Short mmCIF file of C-alpha atoms and ligand atoms in Angstrom, two decimals:
data_model
loop_
_atom_site.label_atom_id
_atom_site.label_comp_id
_atom_site.label_asym_id
_atom_site.label_seq_id
_atom_site.Cartn_x
_atom_site.Cartn_y
_atom_site.Cartn_z
CA MET A 193 0.02 -0.19 0.25
CA THR A 194 0.74 3.60 -1.03
CA GLU A 195 2.17 5.34 1.90
CA ARG A 196 0.92 9.20 1.93
CA GLN A 197 1.94 11.76 3.90
CA PRO A 198 -1.33 13.83 5.44
CA PHE A 199 -1.56 17.39 4.37
CA ILE A 200 -3.20 19.70 6.44
CA ALA A 201 -3.68 23.45 4.56
CA GLY A 202 -5.23 26.30 6.16
CA ASN A 203 -7.29 28.32 4.27
CA TRP A 204 -7.82 31.78 5.90
CA LYS A 205 -9.86 33.14 3.35
CA MET A 206 -11.08 37.28 3.56
CA HIS A 207 -9.43 37.51 6.82
CA LYS A 208 -6.47 39.04 9.04
CA THR A 209 -4.75 42.22 8.12
CA LEU A 210 -0.82 42.00 8.26
CA ALA A 211 -0.17 41.88 11.77
CA GLU A 212 -2.68 39.85 12.39
CA GLY A 213 -1.41 36.97 9.63
CA LYS A 214 2.50 37.22 10.93
CA THR A 215 1.06 36.62 14.20
CA LEU A 216 -0.63 33.84 13.60
CA ALA A 217 1.42 32.15 10.81
CA ARG A 218 3.86 32.95 14.03
CA ASN A 219 1.37 30.74 16.85
CA ILE A 220 1.47 27.87 13.97
CA ARG A 221 5.05 27.58 13.55
CA ASP A 222 5.14 27.91 16.80
CA GLY A 223 2.73 25.33 18.24
CA ALA A 224 3.35 22.71 15.04
CA ALA A 225 5.57 20.57 16.68
CA PRO A 226 8.63 19.43 14.61
CA GLY A 227 8.46 15.38 14.24
CA ARG A 228 4.96 15.67 13.02
CA ARG A 229 4.02 12.96 10.18
CA ALA A 230 2.13 15.65 9.05
CA GLU A 231 2.82 18.58 5.77
CA VAL A 232 0.90 21.87 7.13
CA ALA A 233 0.38 24.98 4.49
CA LEU A 234 -1.24 28.12 5.00
CA ALA A 235 -3.24 29.70 2.43
CA PRO A 236 -3.44 33.89 3.48
CA PRO A 237 -4.60 36.46 1.64
CA TYR A 238 -2.82 37.43 -1.29
CA THR A 239 -1.89 40.78 0.85
CA ALA A 240 -0.16 38.79 3.69
CA LEU A 241 1.28 36.39 1.73
CA ALA A 242 4.92 37.68 1.30
CA ALA A 243 4.91 38.39 5.69
CA VAL A 244 3.45 35.18 5.96
CA ALA A 245 6.74 33.78 3.87
CA GLN A 246 9.21 35.78 6.06
CA GLU A 247 7.20 34.47 9.09
CA LEU A 248 7.47 30.53 7.85
CA ALA A 249 11.15 30.98 6.23
CA GLY A 250 13.58 28.30 7.95
CA SER A 251 10.66 26.27 8.98
CA ASP A 252 9.17 23.09 6.89
CA ILE A 253 5.38 24.17 6.83
CA ARG A 254 4.59 25.83 3.17
CA LEU A 255 3.59 29.12 1.81
CA ALA A 256 -0.16 28.46 -0.21
CA ALA A 257 -2.41 30.50 -2.38
CA GLN A 258 -6.39 31.19 -2.57
CA ASP A 259 -6.56 31.31 -5.87
CA THR A 260 -5.10 33.07 -9.19
CA PHE A 261 -5.10 33.53 -12.83
CA TRP A 262 -4.05 31.58 -15.35
CA GLU A 263 -1.64 34.45 -17.87
CA LYS A 264 2.26 35.17 -17.06
CA GLN A 265 1.68 38.56 -16.64
CA GLY A 266 -0.35 41.82 -18.76
CA ALA A 267 -3.03 44.25 -19.16
CA TYR A 268 -5.09 42.18 -16.21
CA THR A 269 -6.49 44.42 -13.36
CA GLY A 270 -6.59 42.85 -10.16
CA ALA A 271 -5.54 39.72 -11.60
CA ILE A 272 -2.51 37.52 -9.60
CA SER A 273 -0.42 35.13 -12.10
CA PRO A 274 1.18 31.97 -10.57
CA ALA A 275 4.57 33.13 -11.68
CA MET A 276 3.74 36.24 -8.81
CA LEU A 277 3.26 33.67 -6.64
CA ALA A 278 6.17 31.58 -6.70
CA ASP A 279 7.71 34.96 -6.52
CA ALA A 280 6.28 35.43 -3.63
CA GLY A 281 7.59 32.23 -1.53
CA CYS A 282 4.41 29.58 -2.68
CA HIS A 283 4.54 26.39 -3.01
CA TYR A 284 0.77 25.10 -3.29
CA VAL A 285 -1.89 26.93 -5.44
CA ILE A 286 -5.31 25.85 -4.75
CA VAL A 287 -7.62 26.10 -7.52
CA GLY A 288 -11.57 26.06 -8.33
CA HIS A 289 -13.07 26.62 -4.51
CA SER A 290 -16.34 26.73 -4.04
CA GLU A 291 -16.55 29.86 -3.07
CA ARG A 292 -14.67 31.59 -6.44
CA ARG A 293 -17.59 29.13 -7.92
CA GLN A 294 -19.95 30.55 -6.40
CA HIS A 295 -18.71 34.65 -6.03
CA PHE A 296 -16.40 34.74 -8.61
CA GLY A 297 -17.52 32.48 -12.14
CA ASP A 298 -15.14 29.63 -11.59
CA THR A 299 -16.18 26.85 -14.13
CA ASP A 300 -14.35 23.73 -14.79
CA ALA A 301 -13.10 25.23 -17.71
CA THR A 302 -11.07 28.15 -16.27
CA VAL A 303 -9.85 26.12 -12.99
CA ASN A 304 -8.53 23.86 -16.22
CA ARG A 305 -7.01 27.12 -17.29
CA LYS A 306 -5.53 27.69 -13.38
CA LEU A 307 -4.82 24.43 -13.16
CA THR A 308 -2.36 23.97 -16.23
CA ALA A 309 -1.26 27.23 -15.38
CA VAL A 310 -0.11 26.30 -11.56
CA ILE A 311 1.85 23.06 -12.96
CA ALA A 312 3.26 24.91 -15.88
CA ALA A 313 5.02 27.63 -12.93
CA GLY A 314 6.44 25.04 -10.89
CA LEU A 315 3.52 25.18 -8.15
CA ILE A 316 0.90 22.72 -6.61
CA PRO A 317 -2.79 23.09 -7.22
CA ILE A 318 -4.85 21.47 -4.70
CA LEU A 319 -8.35 21.29 -6.80
CA CYS A 320 -11.58 21.40 -4.79
CA ILE A 321 -14.39 19.83 -6.31
CA GLY A 322 -18.16 18.94 -4.13
CA GLU A 323 -22.06 18.86 -4.55
CA THR A 324 -24.16 21.70 -3.05
CA GLN A 325 -26.79 20.32 -0.87
CA ALA A 326 -29.30 20.78 -3.63
CA GLU A 327 -26.97 17.94 -5.63
CA ARG A 328 -26.84 15.69 -2.77
CA ALA A 329 -30.61 15.92 -2.40
CA ALA A 330 -30.64 14.52 -6.18
CA ASP A 331 -28.57 11.54 -5.31
CA GLN A 332 -26.08 13.59 -7.60
CA THR A 333 -22.91 13.38 -5.59
CA LEU A 334 -20.98 11.22 -7.44
CA GLN A 335 -22.38 12.56 -11.19
CA VAL A 336 -20.76 16.40 -9.76
CA VAL A 337 -17.90 14.77 -8.68
CA ARG A 338 -16.73 13.55 -11.72
CA ARG A 339 -17.74 16.26 -13.39
CA GLN A 340 -15.48 18.30 -11.53
CA LEU A 341 -12.89 16.29 -11.50
CA GLU A 342 -11.90 15.73 -15.22
CA GLY A 343 -13.25 19.28 -16.03
CA GLY A 344 -10.52 20.45 -13.76
CA LEU A 345 -7.81 17.57 -15.07
CA GLY A 346 -8.74 18.09 -18.47
CA THR A 347 -5.97 16.95 -20.19
CA LEU A 348 -2.55 17.28 -17.39
CA LYS A 349 -1.47 14.36 -17.17
CA PRO A 350 0.92 14.94 -13.27
CA THR A 351 3.20 11.64 -13.25
CA THR A 352 4.03 12.26 -9.53
CA GLY A 353 2.02 11.96 -6.30
CA THR A 354 2.86 14.77 -4.90
CA GLY A 355 2.18 17.16 -8.48
CA LEU A 356 -1.18 17.30 -7.59
CA VAL A 357 -3.30 17.09 -4.20
CA VAL A 358 -7.44 17.09 -4.92
CA ALA A 359 -9.88 18.40 -2.11
CA TYR A 360 -13.21 16.99 -2.11
CA GLU A 361 -15.55 20.07 -0.05
CA PRO A 362 -19.14 19.52 0.32
CA VAL A 363 -20.62 22.64 -0.38
CA TRP A 364 -23.20 22.59 2.31
CA ALA A 365 -19.77 21.64 4.97
CA ILE A 366 -18.54 25.07 4.57
CA GLY A 367 -19.10 27.21 6.66
CA THR A 368 -21.84 25.78 7.85
CA GLY A 369 -20.92 23.44 11.06
CA LEU A 370 -22.23 20.56 9.02
CA THR A 371 -20.02 17.89 8.44
CA ALA A 372 -19.67 14.96 6.04
CA THR A 373 -19.44 11.57 8.32
CA PRO A 374 -16.52 9.76 7.68
CA GLU A 375 -18.25 7.17 5.89
CA GLN A 376 -20.20 10.10 3.89
CA ALA A 377 -16.59 11.49 3.77
CA GLN A 378 -14.76 7.87 2.49
CA THR A 379 -17.18 7.31 -0.02
CA VAL A 380 -16.61 9.98 -2.31
CA HIS A 381 -13.00 9.76 -1.15
CA HIS A 382 -12.47 6.18 -2.58
CA PHE A 383 -14.78 7.11 -5.26
CA ILE A 384 -12.24 10.13 -6.35
CA ARG A 385 -9.37 7.77 -5.85
CA SER A 386 -11.48 5.65 -8.40
CA LEU A 387 -11.43 7.75 -11.07
CA LEU A 388 -7.82 9.41 -10.38
CA ARG A 389 -6.79 5.85 -11.30
CA GLU A 390 -9.30 5.71 -14.54
CA PHE A 391 -8.03 9.64 -15.17
CA LEU A 392 -3.92 9.37 -14.45
CA GLY A 393 -3.07 5.40 -14.06
CA PRO A 394 -0.66 3.62 -10.83
CA VAL A 395 -0.05 8.09 -9.79
CA ALA A 396 -3.31 7.89 -8.26
CA GLU A 397 -2.61 5.80 -4.59
CA ALA A 398 -0.10 9.07 -4.32
CA ILE A 399 -2.23 11.35 -4.85
CA ARG A 400 -3.61 12.88 -1.03
CA ILE A 401 -6.94 13.75 -1.04
CA GLN A 402 -7.97 15.77 1.26
CA TYR A 403 -11.50 17.06 3.02
CA GLY A 404 -12.79 20.10 3.64
CA GLY A 405 -16.22 21.26 5.11
CA SER A 406 -15.80 22.67 9.23
CA VAL A 407 -13.46 20.08 9.82
CA THR A 408 -12.74 21.16 14.02
CA PRO A 409 -10.49 18.59 16.31
CA ASP A 410 -13.49 17.24 17.35
CA ASN A 411 -14.37 15.55 14.07
CA ALA A 412 -10.79 15.51 12.43
CA VAL A 413 -9.70 12.73 13.89
CA THR A 414 -12.20 10.17 13.48
CA LEU A 415 -12.41 11.66 9.35
CA LEU A 416 -8.63 11.25 9.01
CA ALA A 417 -8.57 7.43 10.03
CA GLN A 418 -10.40 7.57 7.03
CA PRO A 419 -8.11 5.47 4.60
CA ASP A 420 -8.81 7.78 1.70
CA ILE A 421 -8.91 10.99 3.09
CA ASP A 422 -5.38 12.03 3.23
CA GLY A 423 -5.79 15.67 4.94
CA ALA A 424 -7.79 18.22 5.51
CA LEU A 425 -8.37 22.00 3.86
CA VAL A 426 -9.32 23.86 7.20
CA GLY A 427 -11.32 27.45 6.74
CA GLY A 428 -12.73 28.94 10.28
CA ALA A 429 -11.23 27.19 12.64
CA SER A 430 -7.35 27.32 10.47
CA LEU A 431 -7.47 31.38 11.52
CA LYS A 432 -7.63 30.01 15.42
CA PRO A 433 -3.84 28.24 16.67
CA GLU A 434 -6.06 26.53 19.85
CA LEU A 435 -8.21 24.91 17.08
CA PHE A 436 -5.60 24.42 14.45
CA LEU A 437 -3.05 23.00 15.92
CA PRO A 438 -4.83 19.92 17.57
CA ILE A 439 -6.36 19.37 13.84
CA ILE A 440 -2.27 19.09 12.93
CA LYS A 441 -1.64 16.63 15.87
CA ALA A 442 -4.99 14.35 14.59
CA ALA A 443 -3.11 13.75 11.27
CA GLY A 444 -0.08 11.94 12.70
C1 PEP B 1819 -12.73 26.13 3.25
O1 PEP B 1819 -12.80 27.49 3.37
O2 PEP B 1819 -12.35 25.06 2.55
C2 PEP B 1819 -13.95 25.17 4.68
C3 PEP B 1819 -13.36 24.18 4.46
O3 PEP B 1819 -13.89 26.24 5.63
P1 PEP B 1819 -14.33 25.46 6.85
O4 PEP B 1819 -13.74 24.52 7.43
O5 PEP B 1819 -14.70 27.05 7.93
O6 PEP B 1819 -15.49 24.52 6.44
#
């Protein structure tokens, strides 16, 4: 069986000033015990990337961005390219978060362009997929997840298991306090792994699939114990070291 290093990432969304972000990053850096098994990444807002990179320098905690645009540079007011994110010290880039799909018009096609650009810049995408409450109620979860994964990947074929991370985030569980049960999540993660096998071949065994949606220290242990849940993408709880650090610990 392939060993996959657990991966816990904190998505700060549109939170934290520079000073607050530096303090939070420092607290997580100092509180995340060395010798832990889990890889850890923080995704602050763009404005705090460079400052948080400074706080994380010399530690093994990675920097992540919350989104990007696919062009390298040019007249794209408000946009940030993967090359700029690499320059700011990022290692990972979240693409296709449901909030980007909901509020900013991201589609499977634009997610694919972002994913392609992220990989071309030498960064690793965290591809978010997941169904809405209505889609789950209509029994369309697996169909939606297949469409988003297939559309997001397109013809991309990462050749190493560490070149791609997938985050399964049921939209109804994000920021709502509702969490998929470990069994519900494992069913979808197992399905995602089978899709990765179908699309990418044996490399699928090494690709980390994170769960996201109201992860807390209370539910992290049982979620992370599932065979196809390889980590967590954490929103709200990543803003508080007293919640985020125990989640990191739960991953070993
Ligand atoms: C997220 O933003 O990816 C997320 C899962 O948020 P929360 O943990 O707050 O549900």
